[in-house]
Amino acid sequence: MLNIQRSIPIPRISLEKLINYILVVGENPGINCSAIKDRGLDIGKGRGDITRFFQRIGLVEVYGDCNIRLTDTGNTLYRALNRDLALSKMLLHLILYKELPHYRLLINLISEEGPINIAELHKLINQKNEGFVTNRMA
């Protein structure tokens, strides 16, 4: 049986908005999804895209009638945000690197190749993906 992982979309938003989302939920445990959207911190329908994204990577949990609270990992990030912004960005990077295979691929390619333009990066990512698919099918 072939097991296909559903992708975890990375919302096209700023790091600042992601950080503000964590700060608001950390300051308001149990905040409702609609309140998050009213503050302009989420996009999409129902549980918004950022909420679903953070839920799938283990930073928030959604319970009851779409209430949101931070997980233990989310609380660690929240505490770091209140102490040291540089440290918290590094922690967020480590979480994304661990939880998102496509983020890990991007970071690894940039680390291996050094400065690279977008077109070359796109080409390398496609080559890596083709090799991955070929190896999985063999």
C-alpha atoms as a printed R data frame, in Angstrom:
    type eleno elety resid chain resno       x      y       z
1   ATOM     1    CA   MET     A     1   0.000  0.000   0.000
2   ATOM     2    CA   LEU     A     2   1.306  3.433  -0.958
3   ATOM     3    CA   ASN     A     3   1.099  5.977   1.866
4   ATOM     4    CA   ILE     A     4   0.865  9.555   0.618
5   ATOM     5    CA   GLN     A     5   1.362 12.383   3.090
6   ATOM     6    CA   ARG     A     6  -0.956 15.330   2.656
7   ATOM     7    CA   SER     A     7   1.007 18.491   2.163
8   ATOM     8    CA   ILE     A     8   1.209 21.109   4.864
9   ATOM     9    CA   PRO     A     9   0.822 24.423   3.089
10  ATOM    10    CA   ILE     A    10   3.015 27.225   4.328
11  ATOM    11    CA   PRO     A    11   0.818 30.306   4.502
12  ATOM    12    CA   ARG     A    12   2.044 33.175   2.329
13  ATOM    13    CA   ILE     A    13   2.317 35.643   5.136
14  ATOM    14    CA   SER     A    14   4.996 37.526   6.965
15  ATOM    15    CA   LEU     A    15   7.032 36.176   9.830
16  ATOM    16    CA   GLU     A    16   5.715 39.145  11.825
17  ATOM    17    CA   LYS     A    17   2.128 37.907  11.414
18  ATOM    18    CA   LEU     A    18   3.100 34.389  12.526
19  ATOM    19    CA   ILE     A    19   4.820 35.821  15.580
20  ATOM    20    CA   ASN     A    20   1.869 38.096  16.400
21  ATOM    21    CA   TYR     A    21  -0.492 35.109  16.125
22  ATOM    22    CA   ILE     A    22   1.555 33.171  18.705
23  ATOM    23    CA   LEU     A    23   1.694 36.218  20.992
24  ATOM    24    CA   VAL     A    24  -2.088 36.777  20.848
25  ATOM    25    CA   VAL     A    25  -2.914 33.115  21.509
26  ATOM    26    CA   GLY     A    26  -0.319 32.984  24.297
27  ATOM    27    CA   GLU     A    27  -1.847 36.044  25.941
28  ATOM    28    CA   ASN     A    28  -5.421 34.778  25.401
29  ATOM    29    CA   PRO     A    29  -5.538 30.995  25.923
30  ATOM    30    CA   GLY     A    30  -8.811 29.618  24.575
31  ATOM    31    CA   ILE     A    31  -9.336 32.501  22.157
32  ATOM    32    CA   ASN     A    32 -11.926 31.718  19.491
33  ATOM    33    CA   CYS     A    33 -10.988 31.328  15.818
34  ATOM    34    CA   SER     A    34 -13.308 34.194  14.870
35  ATOM    35    CA   ALA     A    35 -11.536 36.548  17.301
36  ATOM    36    CA   ILE     A    36  -8.204 35.644  15.692
37  ATOM    37    CA   LYS     A    37  -9.646 36.460  12.252
38  ATOM    38    CA   ASP     A    38 -11.202 39.695  13.523
39  ATOM    39    CA   ARG     A    39  -7.704 40.793  14.580
40  ATOM    40    CA   GLY     A    40  -6.429 40.094  11.062
41  ATOM    41    CA   LEU     A    41  -4.194 37.249  12.204
42  ATOM    42    CA   ASP     A    42  -5.709 34.429  10.161
43  ATOM    43    CA   ILE     A    43  -6.871 33.845   6.624
44  ATOM    44    CA   GLY     A    44  -9.140 31.272   4.975
45  ATOM    45    CA   LYS     A    45 -12.466 29.780   5.973
46  ATOM    46    CA   GLY     A    46 -13.440 27.964   9.178
47  ATOM    47    CA   ARG     A    47 -10.267 27.273  11.063
48  ATOM    48    CA   GLY     A    48  -8.092 29.642   9.089
49  ATOM    49    CA   ASP     A    49  -4.952 28.732   7.237
50  ATOM    50    CA   ILE     A    50  -2.538 29.856   9.941
51  ATOM    51    CA   THR     A    51  -4.482 28.031  12.642
52  ATOM    52    CA   ARG     A    52  -4.496 24.800  10.616
53  ATOM    53    CA   PHE     A    53  -0.822 25.257   9.758
54  ATOM    54    CA   PHE     A    54   0.188 25.805  13.390
55  ATOM    55    CA   GLN     A    55  -2.036 22.933  14.498
56  ATOM    56    CA   ARG     A    56  -0.417 20.520  12.030
57  ATOM    57    CA   ILE     A    57   3.107 21.450  13.113
58  ATOM    58    CA   GLY     A    58   2.192 21.169  16.779
59  ATOM    59    CA   LEU     A    59   2.185 24.786  17.999
60  ATOM    60    CA   VAL     A    60  -1.532 25.138  18.748
61  ATOM    61    CA   GLU     A    61  -4.455 22.891  19.490
62  ATOM    62    CA   VAL     A    62  -8.060 23.583  18.587
63  ATOM    63    CA   TYR     A    63 -10.821 22.364  20.870
64  ATOM    64    CA   GLY     A    64 -14.507 22.927  21.593
65  ATOM    65    CA   ASP     A    65 -16.203 25.443  19.340
66  ATOM    66    CA   CYS     A    66 -12.986 26.444  17.559
67  ATOM    67    CA   ASN     A    67 -11.071 27.637  20.611
68  ATOM    68    CA   ILE     A    68  -7.296 27.832  20.311
69  ATOM    69    CA   ARG     A    69  -4.523 27.364  22.854
70  ATOM    70    CA   LEU     A    70  -0.800 26.833  22.609
71  ATOM    71    CA   THR     A    71   0.703 23.368  22.973
72  ATOM    72    CA   ASP     A    72   3.770 22.830  25.144
73  ATOM    73    CA   THR     A    73   5.950 23.583  22.110
74  ATOM    74    CA   GLY     A    74   3.843 26.654  21.337
75  ATOM    75    CA   ASN     A    75   4.222 27.858  24.910
76  ATOM    76    CA   THR     A    76   8.003 27.419  24.688
77  ATOM    77    CA   LEU     A    77   8.015 29.575  21.557
78  ATOM    78    CA   TYR     A    78   5.709 32.126  23.242
79  ATOM    79    CA   ARG     A    79   8.038 32.419  26.249
80  ATOM    80    CA   ALA     A    80  11.033 32.812  23.929
81  ATOM    81    CA   LEU     A    81   9.214 35.566  22.005
82  ATOM    82    CA   ASN     A    82   8.769 37.474  25.248
83  ATOM    83    CA   ARG     A    83  12.455 37.150  26.138
84  ATOM    84    CA   ASP     A    84  14.544 37.261  22.974
85  ATOM    85    CA   LEU     A    85  13.248 37.810  19.435
86  ATOM    86    CA   ALA     A    86  16.393 36.426  17.759
87  ATOM    87    CA   LEU     A    87  16.267 33.279  19.889
88  ATOM    88    CA   SER     A    88  12.569 32.812  19.175
89  ATOM    89    CA   LYS     A    89  13.114 33.124  15.409
90  ATOM    90    CA   MET     A    90  15.805 30.457  15.663
91  ATOM    91    CA   LEU     A    91  13.421 28.234  17.628
92  ATOM    92    CA   LEU     A    92  10.697 28.727  15.000
93  ATOM    93    CA   HIS     A    93  13.224 27.822  12.293
94  ATOM    94    CA   LEU     A    94  14.099 24.596  14.153
95  ATOM    95    CA   ILE     A    95  10.420 23.690  14.523
96  ATOM    96    CA   LEU     A    96   9.748 24.299  10.822
97  ATOM    97    CA   TYR     A    97  12.893 22.376   9.850
98  ATOM    98    CA   LYS     A    98  11.815 19.393  11.941
99  ATOM    99    CA   GLU     A    99   8.147 19.355  10.925
100 ATOM   100    CA   LEU     A   100   8.131 20.365   7.248
101 ATOM   101    CA   PRO     A   101   9.987 18.222   4.710
102 ATOM   102    CA   HIS     A   102   9.738 20.905   2.004
103 ATOM   103    CA   TYR     A   103  11.168 23.562   4.349
104 ATOM   104    CA   ARG     A   104  13.990 21.176   5.279
105 ATOM   105    CA   LEU     A   105  14.718 20.553   1.562
106 ATOM   106    CA   LEU     A   106  14.819 24.288   0.867
107 ATOM   107    CA   ILE     A   107  17.165 25.024   3.780
108 ATOM   108    CA   ASN     A   108  19.432 22.069   2.940
109 ATOM   109    CA   LEU     A   109  19.739 23.130  -0.694
110 ATOM   110    CA   ILE     A   110  20.555 26.709   0.237
111 ATOM   111    CA   SER     A   111  23.113 25.460   2.763
112 ATOM   112    CA   GLU     A   112  24.739 23.148   0.204
113 ATOM   113    CA   GLU     A   113  24.720 25.568  -2.725
114 ATOM   114    CA   GLY     A   114  25.385 28.895  -1.022
115 ATOM   115    CA   PRO     A   115  24.067 32.042  -2.707
116 ATOM   116    CA   ILE     A   116  21.758 30.981  -5.522
117 ATOM   117    CA   ASN     A   117  19.133 32.692  -7.644
118 ATOM   118    CA   ILE     A   118  15.474 31.668  -7.546
119 ATOM   119    CA   ALA     A   119  15.529 29.984 -10.984
120 ATOM   120    CA   GLU     A   120  18.469 27.753 -10.026
121 ATOM   121    CA   LEU     A   121  16.912 26.975  -6.659
122 ATOM   122    CA   HIS     A   122  13.666 25.972  -8.387
123 ATOM   123    CA   LYS     A   123  15.604 23.726 -10.794
124 ATOM   124    CA   LEU     A   124  17.508 22.032  -7.942
125 ATOM   125    CA   ILE     A   125  14.335 21.453  -5.928
126 ATOM   126    CA   ASN     A   126  12.690 19.813  -8.938
127 ATOM   127    CA   GLN     A   127  15.759 17.614  -9.485
128 ATOM   128    CA   LYS     A   128  15.728 16.535  -5.821
129 ATOM   129    CA   ASN     A   129  11.990 15.813  -5.986
130 ATOM   130    CA   GLU     A   130  12.398 13.724  -9.158
131 ATOM   131    CA   GLY     A   131  15.145 11.698  -7.484
132 ATOM   132    CA   PHE     A   132  13.025 11.210  -4.377
133 ATOM   133    CA   VAL     A   133  10.012  9.992  -6.379
134 ATOM   134    CA   THR     A   134  12.208  7.666  -8.488
135 ATOM   135    CA   ASN     A   135  13.819  6.161  -5.373
136 ATOM   136    CA   ARG     A   136  10.441  5.681  -3.628
137 ATOM   137    CA   MET     A   137   8.982  3.889  -6.668
138 ATOM   138    CA   ALA     A   138  11.979  1.528  -7.027
